[in-house]
């Protein structure tokens, strides 16, 4: 039910805690926790008491000033969160005090109370575990939309998921297997057992001739490749596609860029995407196409997240939780991601 504008506010200041990213560099130097007052809800916004907030590679990129949309330092990181609305600002419809919600504000999640634009919210069923629910907000919607909104991969087809042990990759692998797809999942060798447990066939992403290795599994190529590597890696991903297949480029995170080159990593993907769109128009790609993806809030976000929550509630989907940590351990979680030790999603519990 909608809250009448401004009628459900409770202006009770409360001391909370927030994590702050203070600059570009190492997590141990630039991540700190501090006390805050509870915010009040501005127009079109709500205040959420945070139950769980996700740690994602986006925060690693923000720390290295490699994110395409970097906020100014210092700021409170936290791409996504789940929690309960404790205050509703004027002009908000569709959400009321006490509602349990999921949100993707892109930053601001790593604190006890967050002021969130209502446009970033979706409803969250009461019975779901907060950590599992937050692991599906950005990662789940990203995985779902890339697979089901950008490709035509049908049951029985084979797809290649890069980074299958990661936050996005592990959810993508599970929903692809659930969809009846055969999944080849790249990961470092130490994580191959984890990838196998998800129902995929593991492959080391450092294999020298990756297209040849993939063709041993799928001689005719694969129906879709999900690529967060970027750079020249996109050419290998393109070579692996079967006629009519789709290459989804969803980041350029592993191509060896230096901290501070925030937009540069994305240029090779943009260039290739334009060139291939033109070649496709001219009928020169055998029906193959390349699509770039960036998750955003809105109607499809809320609808697709609801689908993910149905699957979670039915027990079809179990996101991998790398660890549940207090806010004070945010730097440790980032370090685990930076050093490639995480399997699945680290979650902060304020
Ligand atoms: N476009 C969007 O809307 C969107 C949304 C969400 C996330 N993303 C992006 O998606 C990427 C993954 O995010 P995440 O949160 O899942 O990160 P994550 O949990 O840290 O996972 C990263 C994964 O990348 C793998 N990896 C490392 N080096 C690699 C290489 N050279 N080739 C292939 N894979 C490699 C890692 O495997 P090992 O651990 O086995 O080394 C790990 O599985 C990030 O770049 C993030 O920014 C984009």
mmCIF file of N, CA and C and ligand atoms in Angstrom, residues 55-58 60-61 67 79 138-139 142 146 162-170 186-191 205-206 228-229 249-255 293-296 337-345, ligand 1:
data_model
loop_
_atom_site.group_PDB
_atom_site.id
_atom_site.type_symbol
_atom_site.label_atom_id
_atom_site.label_comp_id
_atom_site.label_asym_id
_atom_site.label_seq_id
_atom_site.Cartn_x
_atom_site.Cartn_y
_atom_site.Cartn_z
ATOM 1 N N UNK A 55 28.755 -6.712 -0.887
ATOM 2 C CA UNK A 55 30.102 -6.254 -1.273
ATOM 3 C C UNK A 55 30.318 -6.770 -2.689
ATOM 4 N N UNK A 56 30.667 -5.884 -3.616
ATOM 5 C CA UNK A 56 30.773 -6.331 -5.001
ATOM 6 C C UNK A 56 32.049 -5.782 -5.642
ATOM 7 N N UNK A 57 32.311 -6.298 -6.839
ATOM 8 C CA UNK A 57 33.525 -5.856 -7.532
ATOM 9 C C UNK A 57 33.456 -4.367 -7.874
ATOM 10 N N UNK A 58 32.230 -3.827 -7.941
ATOM 11 C CA UNK A 58 32.085 -2.392 -8.213
ATOM 12 C C UNK A 58 32.826 -1.571 -7.151
ATOM 13 N N UNK A 60 35.458 -2.533 -5.460
ATOM 14 C CA UNK A 60 36.896 -2.676 -5.747
ATOM 15 C C UNK A 60 37.277 -1.667 -6.830
ATOM 16 N N UNK A 61 36.431 -1.575 -7.860
ATOM 17 C CA UNK A 61 36.727 -0.637 -8.961
ATOM 18 C C UNK A 61 36.643 0.814 -8.497
ATOM 19 N N UNK A 67 35.909 2.656 -11.835
ATOM 20 C CA UNK A 67 34.476 2.468 -12.085
ATOM 21 C C UNK A 67 33.999 3.529 -13.077
ATOM 22 N N UNK A 79 26.661 -1.023 -3.140
ATOM 23 C CA UNK A 79 25.867 -0.992 -4.374
ATOM 24 C C UNK A 79 24.425 -1.434 -4.123
ATOM 25 N N UNK A 138 21.817 -6.973 -7.187
ATOM 26 C CA UNK A 138 22.553 -6.589 -8.399
ATOM 27 C C UNK A 138 22.978 -7.832 -9.184
ATOM 28 N N UNK A 139 23.565 -8.789 -8.472
ATOM 29 C CA UNK A 139 24.096 -9.959 -9.177
ATOM 30 C C UNK A 139 22.987 -10.784 -9.821
ATOM 31 N N UNK A 142 21.330 -8.835 -12.742
ATOM 32 C CA UNK A 142 22.310 -8.811 -13.845
ATOM 33 C C UNK A 142 22.328 -10.158 -14.567
ATOM 34 N N UNK A 146 20.804 -10.609 -18.368
ATOM 35 C CA UNK A 146 21.752 -10.946 -19.442
ATOM 36 C C UNK A 146 21.315 -12.236 -20.129
ATOM 37 N N UNK A 162 32.074 -16.520 -18.021
ATOM 38 C CA UNK A 162 33.378 -16.176 -17.452
ATOM 39 C C UNK A 162 33.209 -15.813 -15.981
ATOM 40 N N UNK A 163 34.215 -16.178 -15.173
ATOM 41 C CA UNK A 163 34.150 -15.855 -13.741
ATOM 42 C C UNK A 163 33.002 -16.561 -13.053
ATOM 43 N N UNK A 164 32.853 -17.865 -13.355
ATOM 44 C CA UNK A 164 31.683 -18.600 -12.853
ATOM 45 C C UNK A 164 31.683 -18.748 -11.328
ATOM 46 N N UNK A 165 32.824 -18.522 -10.691
ATOM 47 C CA UNK A 165 32.875 -18.660 -9.228
ATOM 48 C C UNK A 165 32.543 -17.345 -8.533
ATOM 49 N N UNK A 166 32.403 -16.265 -9.281
ATOM 50 C CA UNK A 166 32.216 -14.946 -8.669
ATOM 51 C C UNK A 166 30.768 -14.668 -8.299
ATOM 52 N N UNK A 167 30.524 -13.450 -7.828
ATOM 53 C CA UNK A 167 29.183 -13.077 -7.383
ATOM 54 C C UNK A 167 28.164 -13.178 -8.508
ATOM 55 N N UNK A 168 28.411 -12.526 -9.635
ATOM 56 C CA UNK A 168 27.491 -12.590 -10.776
ATOM 57 C C UNK A 168 27.554 -13.967 -11.422
ATOM 58 N N UNK A 169 28.791 -14.441 -11.664
ATOM 59 C CA UNK A 169 28.975 -15.683 -12.413
ATOM 60 C C UNK A 169 28.329 -16.887 -11.743
ATOM 61 N N UNK A 170 28.377 -16.938 -10.412
ATOM 62 C CA UNK A 170 27.808 -18.108 -9.740
ATOM 63 C C UNK A 170 26.282 -18.109 -9.854
ATOM 64 N N UNK A 186 34.387 -20.452 -16.599
ATOM 65 C CA UNK A 186 35.813 -20.237 -16.355
ATOM 66 C C UNK A 186 36.029 -19.772 -14.909
ATOM 67 N N UNK A 187 37.149 -20.229 -14.352
ATOM 68 C CA UNK A 187 37.525 -19.869 -12.977
ATOM 69 C C UNK A 187 38.975 -20.257 -12.787
ATOM 70 N N UNK A 188 39.593 -19.750 -11.721
ATOM 71 C CA UNK A 188 40.950 -20.210 -11.395
ATOM 72 C C UNK A 188 40.840 -21.658 -10.889
ATOM 73 N N UNK A 189 41.912 -22.468 -11.109
ATOM 74 C CA UNK A 189 41.800 -23.903 -10.811
ATOM 75 C C UNK A 189 41.352 -24.207 -9.380
ATOM 76 N N UNK A 190 41.732 -23.384 -8.407
ATOM 77 C CA UNK A 190 41.356 -23.661 -7.012
ATOM 78 C C UNK A 190 39.835 -23.648 -6.832
ATOM 79 N N UNK A 191 39.122 -23.030 -7.775
ATOM 80 C CA UNK A 191 37.665 -22.914 -7.617
ATOM 81 C C UNK A 191 36.891 -23.841 -8.558
ATOM 82 N N UNK A 205 40.522 -19.805 -16.941
ATOM 83 C CA UNK A 205 40.490 -18.669 -17.874
ATOM 84 C C UNK A 205 41.887 -18.282 -18.357
ATOM 85 N N UNK A 206 42.930 -18.875 -17.746
ATOM 86 C CA UNK A 206 44.305 -18.579 -18.226
ATOM 87 C C UNK A 206 44.759 -19.575 -19.285
ATOM 88 N N UNK A 228 33.121 -10.466 -18.691
ATOM 89 C CA UNK A 228 33.422 -9.280 -17.878
ATOM 90 C C UNK A 228 34.918 -8.982 -17.953
ATOM 91 N N UNK A 229 35.598 -9.625 -18.917
ATOM 92 C CA UNK A 229 37.049 -9.457 -19.029
ATOM 93 C C UNK A 229 37.366 -8.178 -19.788
ATOM 94 N N UNK A 249 28.777 -8.352 -23.211
ATOM 95 C CA UNK A 249 29.914 -7.735 -22.532
ATOM 96 C C UNK A 249 29.363 -6.929 -21.362
ATOM 97 N N UNK A 250 29.716 -7.342 -20.126
ATOM 98 C CA UNK A 250 29.127 -6.622 -18.990
ATOM 99 C C UNK A 250 30.157 -5.927 -18.120
ATOM 100 N N UNK A 251 31.409 -5.960 -18.507
ATOM 101 C CA UNK A 251 32.420 -5.116 -17.860
ATOM 102 C C UNK A 251 33.745 -5.333 -18.572
ATOM 103 N N UNK A 252 34.735 -4.559 -18.149
ATOM 104 C CA UNK A 252 36.082 -4.703 -18.691
ATOM 105 C C UNK A 252 37.019 -4.667 -17.491
ATOM 106 N N UNK A 253 36.842 -5.647 -16.603
ATOM 107 C CA UNK A 253 37.476 -5.528 -15.285
ATOM 108 C C UNK A 253 38.848 -6.162 -15.207
ATOM 109 N N UNK A 254 39.192 -7.048 -16.141
ATOM 110 C CA UNK A 254 40.371 -7.868 -15.928
ATOM 111 C C UNK A 254 41.433 -7.604 -16.980
ATOM 112 N N UNK A 255 41.325 -6.476 -17.662
ATOM 113 C CA UNK A 255 42.214 -6.283 -18.803
ATOM 114 C C UNK A 255 43.490 -5.517 -18.443
ATOM 115 N N UNK A 293 25.929 -4.596 -21.557
ATOM 116 C CA UNK A 293 24.883 -4.616 -20.521
ATOM 117 C C UNK A 293 25.301 -3.788 -19.324
ATOM 118 N N UNK A 294 24.357 -2.997 -18.799
ATOM 119 C CA UNK A 294 24.583 -2.288 -17.533
ATOM 120 C C UNK A 294 23.279 -2.321 -16.747
ATOM 121 N N UNK A 295 23.323 -2.916 -15.553
ATOM 122 C CA UNK A 295 22.094 -3.071 -14.760
ATOM 123 C C UNK A 295 21.583 -1.713 -14.286
ATOM 124 N N UNK A 296 20.247 -1.530 -14.348
ATOM 125 C CA UNK A 296 19.691 -0.273 -13.822
ATOM 126 C C UNK A 296 18.359 -0.557 -13.110
ATOM 127 N N UNK A 337 38.158 -9.970 -2.147
ATOM 128 C CA UNK A 337 37.779 -9.842 -3.564
ATOM 129 C C UNK A 337 38.992 -9.464 -4.411
ATOM 130 N N UNK A 338 39.751 -8.483 -3.911
ATOM 131 C CA UNK A 338 40.934 -8.024 -4.645
ATOM 132 C C UNK A 338 41.914 -9.157 -4.874
ATOM 133 N N UNK A 339 42.085 -10.010 -3.854
ATOM 134 C CA UNK A 339 43.072 -11.087 -3.952
ATOM 135 C C UNK A 339 42.496 -12.360 -4.557
ATOM 136 N N UNK A 340 41.221 -12.299 -4.996
ATOM 137 C CA UNK A 340 40.635 -13.445 -5.703
ATOM 138 C C UNK A 340 40.349 -14.638 -4.816
ATOM 139 N N UNK A 341 40.119 -14.414 -3.505
ATOM 140 C CA UNK A 341 39.888 -15.563 -2.620
ATOM 141 C C UNK A 341 38.407 -15.885 -2.429
ATOM 142 N N UNK A 342 37.514 -14.957 -2.822
ATOM 143 C CA UNK A 342 36.085 -15.167 -2.529
ATOM 144 C C UNK A 342 35.452 -16.149 -3.506
ATOM 145 N N UNK A 343 34.545 -16.969 -2.999
ATOM 146 C CA UNK A 343 33.640 -17.726 -3.870
ATOM 147 C C UNK A 343 32.237 -17.235 -3.525
ATOM 148 N N UNK A 344 31.587 -16.574 -4.463
ATOM 149 C CA UNK A 344 30.260 -16.022 -4.209
ATOM 150 C C UNK A 344 30.339 -14.611 -3.646
ATOM 151 N N UNK A 345 29.373 -14.259 -2.823
ATOM 152 C CA UNK A 345 29.166 -12.859 -2.428
ATOM 153 C C UNK A 345 29.458 -12.638 -0.940
HETATM 154 N N1 LIG B 1 27.298 -4.507 -16.210
HETATM 155 C C1 LIG B 1 26.682 -4.639 -15.062
HETATM 156 O O1 LIG B 1 25.555 -4.176 -14.894
HETATM 157 C C2 LIG B 1 27.361 -5.362 -13.942
HETATM 158 C C3 LIG B 1 26.619 -5.735 -12.807
HETATM 159 C C4 LIG B 1 27.288 -6.434 -11.797
HETATM 160 C C5 LIG B 1 28.640 -6.720 -11.915
HETATM 161 N N2 LIG B 1 29.325 -6.313 -13.007
HETATM 162 C C6 LIG B 1 30.746 -6.614 -13.184
HETATM 163 O O2 LIG B 1 30.857 -8.012 -13.234
HETATM 164 C C7 LIG B 1 32.150 -8.395 -12.799
HETATM 165 C C8 LIG B 1 32.019 -9.483 -11.752
HETATM 166 O O3 LIG B 1 31.454 -8.908 -10.594
HETATM 167 P P1 LIG B 1 31.342 -9.763 -9.259
HETATM 168 O O4 LIG B 1 30.751 -8.887 -8.211
HETATM 169 O O5 LIG B 1 30.744 -11.085 -9.576
HETATM 170 O O6 LIG B 1 32.898 -9.951 -8.931
HETATM 171 P P2 LIG B 1 33.644 -11.107 -8.135
HETATM 172 O O7 LIG B 1 32.681 -11.779 -7.205
HETATM 173 O O8 LIG B 1 34.884 -10.516 -7.595
HETATM 174 O O9 LIG B 1 34.009 -12.142 -9.288
HETATM 175 C C9 LIG B 1 35.006 -11.872 -10.222
HETATM 176 C C10 LIG B 1 35.241 -13.141 -10.998
HETATM 177 O O10 LIG B 1 36.171 -12.871 -12.039
HETATM 178 C C11 LIG B 1 37.011 -13.987 -12.169
HETATM 179 N N3 LIG B 1 38.244 -13.618 -12.855
HETATM 180 C C12 LIG B 1 39.365 -13.047 -12.334
HETATM 181 N N4 LIG B 1 40.289 -12.874 -13.310
HETATM 182 C C13 LIG B 1 39.717 -13.349 -14.456
HETATM 183 C C14 LIG B 1 40.157 -13.458 -15.792
HETATM 184 N N5 LIG B 1 41.380 -13.053 -16.180
HETATM 185 N N6 LIG B 1 39.318 -13.974 -16.708
HETATM 186 C C15 LIG B 1 38.076 -14.405 -16.367
HETATM 187 N N7 LIG B 1 37.592 -14.330 -15.099
HETATM 188 C C16 LIG B 1 38.416 -13.812 -14.166
HETATM 189 C C17 LIG B 1 37.197 -14.468 -10.763
HETATM 190 O O11 LIG B 1 37.579 -15.819 -10.785
HETATM 191 P P3 LIG B 1 38.624 -16.429 -9.699
HETATM 192 O O12 LIG B 1 38.157 -15.892 -8.369
HETATM 193 O O13 LIG B 1 38.484 -17.882 -9.850
HETATM 194 O O14 LIG B 1 39.976 -15.876 -10.067
HETATM 195 C C18 LIG B 1 35.811 -14.267 -10.171
HETATM 196 O O15 LIG B 1 35.012 -15.393 -10.389
HETATM 197 C C19 LIG B 1 32.818 -7.130 -12.274
HETATM 198 O O16 LIG B 1 33.655 -6.627 -13.254
HETATM 199 C C20 LIG B 1 31.641 -6.205 -12.027
HETATM 200 O O17 LIG B 1 31.971 -4.861 -12.080
HETATM 201 C C21 LIG B 1 28.709 -5.646 -14.034
#
